[in-house]
PDB file of C-alpha atoms in Angstrom:
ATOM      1  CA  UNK I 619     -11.702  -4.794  -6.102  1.00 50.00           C
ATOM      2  CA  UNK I 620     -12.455  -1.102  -5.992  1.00 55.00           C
ATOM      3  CA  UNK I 621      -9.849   1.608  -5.106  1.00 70.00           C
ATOM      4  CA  UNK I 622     -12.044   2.520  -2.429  1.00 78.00           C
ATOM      5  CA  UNK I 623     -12.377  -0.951  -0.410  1.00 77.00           C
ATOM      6  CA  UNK I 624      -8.922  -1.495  -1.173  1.00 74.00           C
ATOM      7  CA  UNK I 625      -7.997   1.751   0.984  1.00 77.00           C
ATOM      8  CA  UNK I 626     -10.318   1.272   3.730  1.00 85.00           C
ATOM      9  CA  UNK I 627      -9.394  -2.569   3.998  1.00 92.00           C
ATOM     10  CA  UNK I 628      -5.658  -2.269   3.655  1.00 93.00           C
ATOM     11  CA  UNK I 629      -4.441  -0.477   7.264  1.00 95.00           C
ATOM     12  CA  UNK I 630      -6.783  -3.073   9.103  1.00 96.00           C
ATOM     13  CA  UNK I 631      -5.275  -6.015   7.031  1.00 97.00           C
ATOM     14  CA  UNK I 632      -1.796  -5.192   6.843  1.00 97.00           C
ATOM     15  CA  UNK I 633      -1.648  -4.275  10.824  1.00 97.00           C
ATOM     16  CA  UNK I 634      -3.370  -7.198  12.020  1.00 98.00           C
ATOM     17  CA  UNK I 635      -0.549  -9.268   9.966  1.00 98.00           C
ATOM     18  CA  UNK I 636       1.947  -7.436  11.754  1.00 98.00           C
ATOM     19  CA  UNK I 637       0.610  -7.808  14.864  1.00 98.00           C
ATOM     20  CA  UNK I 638       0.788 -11.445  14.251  1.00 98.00           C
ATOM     21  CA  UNK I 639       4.966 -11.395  13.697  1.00 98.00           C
ATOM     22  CA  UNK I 640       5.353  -9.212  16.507  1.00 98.00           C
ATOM     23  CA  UNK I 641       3.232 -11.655  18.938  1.00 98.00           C
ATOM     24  CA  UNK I 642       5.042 -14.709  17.446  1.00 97.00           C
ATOM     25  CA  UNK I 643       8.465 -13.335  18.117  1.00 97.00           C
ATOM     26  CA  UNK I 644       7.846 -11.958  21.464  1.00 97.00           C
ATOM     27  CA  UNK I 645       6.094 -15.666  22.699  1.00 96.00           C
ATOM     28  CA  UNK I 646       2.659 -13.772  23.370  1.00 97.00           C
ATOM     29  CA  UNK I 647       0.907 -16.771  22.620  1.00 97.00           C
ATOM     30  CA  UNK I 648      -2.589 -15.405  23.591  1.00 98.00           C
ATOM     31  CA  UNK I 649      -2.226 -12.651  21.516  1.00 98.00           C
ATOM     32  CA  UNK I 650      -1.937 -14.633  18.799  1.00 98.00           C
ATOM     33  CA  UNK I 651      -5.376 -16.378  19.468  1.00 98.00           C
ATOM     34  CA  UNK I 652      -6.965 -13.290  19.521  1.00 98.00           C
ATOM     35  CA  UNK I 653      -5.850 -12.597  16.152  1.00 98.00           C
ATOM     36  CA  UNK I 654      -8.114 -15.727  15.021  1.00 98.00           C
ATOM     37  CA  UNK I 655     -11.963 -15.446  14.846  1.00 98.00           C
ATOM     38  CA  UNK I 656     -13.103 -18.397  17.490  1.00 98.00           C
ATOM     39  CA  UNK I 657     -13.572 -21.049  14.819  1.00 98.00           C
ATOM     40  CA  UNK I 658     -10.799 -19.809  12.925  1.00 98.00           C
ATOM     41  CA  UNK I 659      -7.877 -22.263  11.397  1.00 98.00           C
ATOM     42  CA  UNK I 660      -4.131 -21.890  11.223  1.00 98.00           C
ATOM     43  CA  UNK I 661      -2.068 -24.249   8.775  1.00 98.00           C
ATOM     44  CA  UNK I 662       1.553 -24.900   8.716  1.00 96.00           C
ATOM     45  CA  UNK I 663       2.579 -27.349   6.201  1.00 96.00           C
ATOM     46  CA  UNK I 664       3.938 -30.096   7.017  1.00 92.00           C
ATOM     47  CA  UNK I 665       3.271 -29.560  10.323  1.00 93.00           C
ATOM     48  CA  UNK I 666      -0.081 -28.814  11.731  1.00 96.00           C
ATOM     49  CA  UNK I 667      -3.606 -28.114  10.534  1.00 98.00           C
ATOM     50  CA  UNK I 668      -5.888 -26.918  13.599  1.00 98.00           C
ATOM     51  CA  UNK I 669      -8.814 -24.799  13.928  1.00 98.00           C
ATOM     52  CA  UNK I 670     -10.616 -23.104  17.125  1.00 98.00           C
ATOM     53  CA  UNK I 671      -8.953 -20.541  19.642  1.00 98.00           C
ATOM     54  CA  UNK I 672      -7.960 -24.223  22.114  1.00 98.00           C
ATOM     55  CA  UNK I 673      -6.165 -25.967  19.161  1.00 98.00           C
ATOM     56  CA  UNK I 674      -4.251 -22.552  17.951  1.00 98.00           C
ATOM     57  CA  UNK I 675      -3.260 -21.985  21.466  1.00 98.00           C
ATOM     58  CA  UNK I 676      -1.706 -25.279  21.424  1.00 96.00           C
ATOM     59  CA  UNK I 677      -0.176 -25.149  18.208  1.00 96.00           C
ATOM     60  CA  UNK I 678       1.536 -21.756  19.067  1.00 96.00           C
ATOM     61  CA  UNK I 679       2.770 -22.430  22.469  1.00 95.00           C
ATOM     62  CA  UNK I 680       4.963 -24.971  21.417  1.00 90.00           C
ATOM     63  CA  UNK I 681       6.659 -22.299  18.679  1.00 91.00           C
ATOM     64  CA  UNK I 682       7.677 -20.084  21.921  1.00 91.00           C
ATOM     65  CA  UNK I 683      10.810 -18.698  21.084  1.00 95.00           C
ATOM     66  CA  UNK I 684      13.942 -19.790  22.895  1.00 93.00           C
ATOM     67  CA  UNK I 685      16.562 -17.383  21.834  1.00 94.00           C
ATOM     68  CA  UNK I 686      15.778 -13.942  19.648  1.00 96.00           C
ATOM     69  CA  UNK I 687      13.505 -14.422  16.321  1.00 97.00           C
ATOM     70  CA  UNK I 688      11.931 -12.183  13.877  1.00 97.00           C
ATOM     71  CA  UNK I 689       9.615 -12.639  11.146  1.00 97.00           C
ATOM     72  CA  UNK I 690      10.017 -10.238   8.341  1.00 97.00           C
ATOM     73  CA  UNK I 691       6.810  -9.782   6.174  1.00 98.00           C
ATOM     74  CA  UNK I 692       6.730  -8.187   2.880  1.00 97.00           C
ATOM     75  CA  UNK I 693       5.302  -8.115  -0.559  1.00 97.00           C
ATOM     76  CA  UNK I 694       2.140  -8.385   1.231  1.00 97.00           C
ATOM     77  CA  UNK I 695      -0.583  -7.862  -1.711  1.00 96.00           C
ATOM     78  CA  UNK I 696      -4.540  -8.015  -0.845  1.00 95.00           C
ATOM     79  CA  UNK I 697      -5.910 -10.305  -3.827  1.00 95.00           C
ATOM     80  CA  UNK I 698      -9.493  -9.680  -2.518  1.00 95.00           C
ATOM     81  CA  UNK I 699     -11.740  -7.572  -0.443  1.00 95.00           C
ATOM     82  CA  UNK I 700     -15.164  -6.281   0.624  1.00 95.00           C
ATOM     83  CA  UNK I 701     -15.962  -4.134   3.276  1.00 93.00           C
ATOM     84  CA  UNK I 702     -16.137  -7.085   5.865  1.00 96.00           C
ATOM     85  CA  UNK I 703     -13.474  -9.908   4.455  1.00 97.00           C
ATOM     86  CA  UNK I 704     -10.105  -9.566   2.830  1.00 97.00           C
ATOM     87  CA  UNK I 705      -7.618 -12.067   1.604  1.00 97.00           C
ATOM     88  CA  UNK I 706      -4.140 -11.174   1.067  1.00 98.00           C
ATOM     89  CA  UNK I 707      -0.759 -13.240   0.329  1.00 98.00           C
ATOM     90  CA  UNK I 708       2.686 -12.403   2.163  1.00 98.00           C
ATOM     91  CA  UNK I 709       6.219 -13.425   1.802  1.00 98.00           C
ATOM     92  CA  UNK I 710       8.173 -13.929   5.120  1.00 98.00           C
ATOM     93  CA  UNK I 711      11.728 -14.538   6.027  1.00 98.00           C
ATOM     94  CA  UNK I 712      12.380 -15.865   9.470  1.00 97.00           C
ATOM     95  CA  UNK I 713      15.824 -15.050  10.788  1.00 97.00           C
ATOM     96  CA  UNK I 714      16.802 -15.986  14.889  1.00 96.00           C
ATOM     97  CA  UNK I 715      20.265 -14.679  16.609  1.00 96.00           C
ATOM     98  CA  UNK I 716      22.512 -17.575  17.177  1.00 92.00           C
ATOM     99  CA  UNK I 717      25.732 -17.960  18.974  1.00 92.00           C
ATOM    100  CA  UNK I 718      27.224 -16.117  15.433  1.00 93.00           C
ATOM    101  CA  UNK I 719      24.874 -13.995  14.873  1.00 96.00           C
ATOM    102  CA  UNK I 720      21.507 -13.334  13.033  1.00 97.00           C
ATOM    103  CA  UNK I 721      20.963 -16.352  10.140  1.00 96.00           C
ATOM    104  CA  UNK I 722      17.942 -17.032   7.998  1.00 96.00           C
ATOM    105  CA  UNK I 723      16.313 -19.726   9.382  1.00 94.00           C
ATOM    106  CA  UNK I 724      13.343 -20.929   6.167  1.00 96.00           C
ATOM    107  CA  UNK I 725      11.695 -18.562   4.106  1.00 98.00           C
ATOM    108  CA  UNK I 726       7.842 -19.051   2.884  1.00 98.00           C
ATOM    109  CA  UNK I 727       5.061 -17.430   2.300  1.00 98.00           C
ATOM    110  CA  UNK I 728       1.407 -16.524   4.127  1.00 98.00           C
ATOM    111  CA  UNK I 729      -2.195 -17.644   2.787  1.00 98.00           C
ATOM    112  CA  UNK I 730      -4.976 -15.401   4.779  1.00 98.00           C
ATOM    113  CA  UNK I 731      -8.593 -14.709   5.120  1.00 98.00           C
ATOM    114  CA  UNK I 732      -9.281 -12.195   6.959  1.00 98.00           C
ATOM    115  CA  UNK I 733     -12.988 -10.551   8.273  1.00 98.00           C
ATOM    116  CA  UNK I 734     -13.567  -7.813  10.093  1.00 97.00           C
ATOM    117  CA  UNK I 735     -15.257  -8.179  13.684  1.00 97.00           C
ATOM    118  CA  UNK I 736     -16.097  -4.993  16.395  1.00 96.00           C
ATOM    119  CA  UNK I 737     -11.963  -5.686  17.665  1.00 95.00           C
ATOM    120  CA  UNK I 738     -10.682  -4.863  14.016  1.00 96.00           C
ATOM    121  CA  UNK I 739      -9.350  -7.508  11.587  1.00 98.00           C
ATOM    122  CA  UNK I 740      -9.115 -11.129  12.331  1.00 98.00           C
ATOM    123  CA  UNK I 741      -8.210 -14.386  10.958  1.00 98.00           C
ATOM    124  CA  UNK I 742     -10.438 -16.500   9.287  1.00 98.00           C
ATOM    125  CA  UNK I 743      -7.574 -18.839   8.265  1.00 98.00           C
ATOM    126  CA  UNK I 744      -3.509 -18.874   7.956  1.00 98.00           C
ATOM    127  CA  UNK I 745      -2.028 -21.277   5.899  1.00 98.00           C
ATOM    128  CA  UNK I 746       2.018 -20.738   6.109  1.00 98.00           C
ATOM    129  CA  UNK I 747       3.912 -22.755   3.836  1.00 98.00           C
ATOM    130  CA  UNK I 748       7.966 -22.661   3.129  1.00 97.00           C
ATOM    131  CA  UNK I 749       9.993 -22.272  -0.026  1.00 92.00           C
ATOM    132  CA  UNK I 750      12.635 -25.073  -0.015  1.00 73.00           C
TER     133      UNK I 750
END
């Protein structure tokens, strides 16, 4: 990948993935469909596989929160990228505020394709898997 896409891509990428963990932990479920491209597909092992802005909706309203969450993404690294699609690979840690306090909940790690539409950076596909 050249310098070049790699620092036009990277903002787009990198917020769009942020966007994500800040939609998830607030329970804005359709604002996390609009991250997806219409016939995109999100995967969370060992749990669901489902593609197309109905079957995400579904997925994520079930995952509302019901007491305070965050999802801390790091070490995100773009292993790919033209002008118009990107994949990148994050590590997450989910942590939620309990009766004593903030605990780690799993930890794991984010698959994505990502292309770029006139609303900024989408997702093609998530695949989310955990690290037992």
């Amino acid at each position: 990948m050249s310098t070049s896409t790699e620092a036009a891509v990277t903002p787009g990428v990198l917020g769009t993935i942020a966007e994500y963990a800040h939609a998830l932990d607030s329970g804005r479920t359709d604002d996390i469909v609009a991250l997806f491209l219409s016939d995109g597909s999100a995967e969370i092992l060992g749990i669901a596989a489902v593609e197309g802005h109905e079957a995400i909706r579904g997925l994520y309203a079930n995952m509302a929160p019901t007491q305070p969450q965050r999802h801390l993404v790091a070490n995100t690294v773009i292993t790919s990228a033209t002008a118009d699609e990107a994949s990148a690979v994050s590590d997450f840690v989910f942590v939620q505020r309990g009766e004593s306090g903030w605990a780690v909940g799993v930890v794991g790690q984010y698959e994505d394709i990502l292309h770029r539409t006139e609303d900024g950076w989408r997702f093609k596909s998530r695949k989310t898997s955990f690290v037992m």
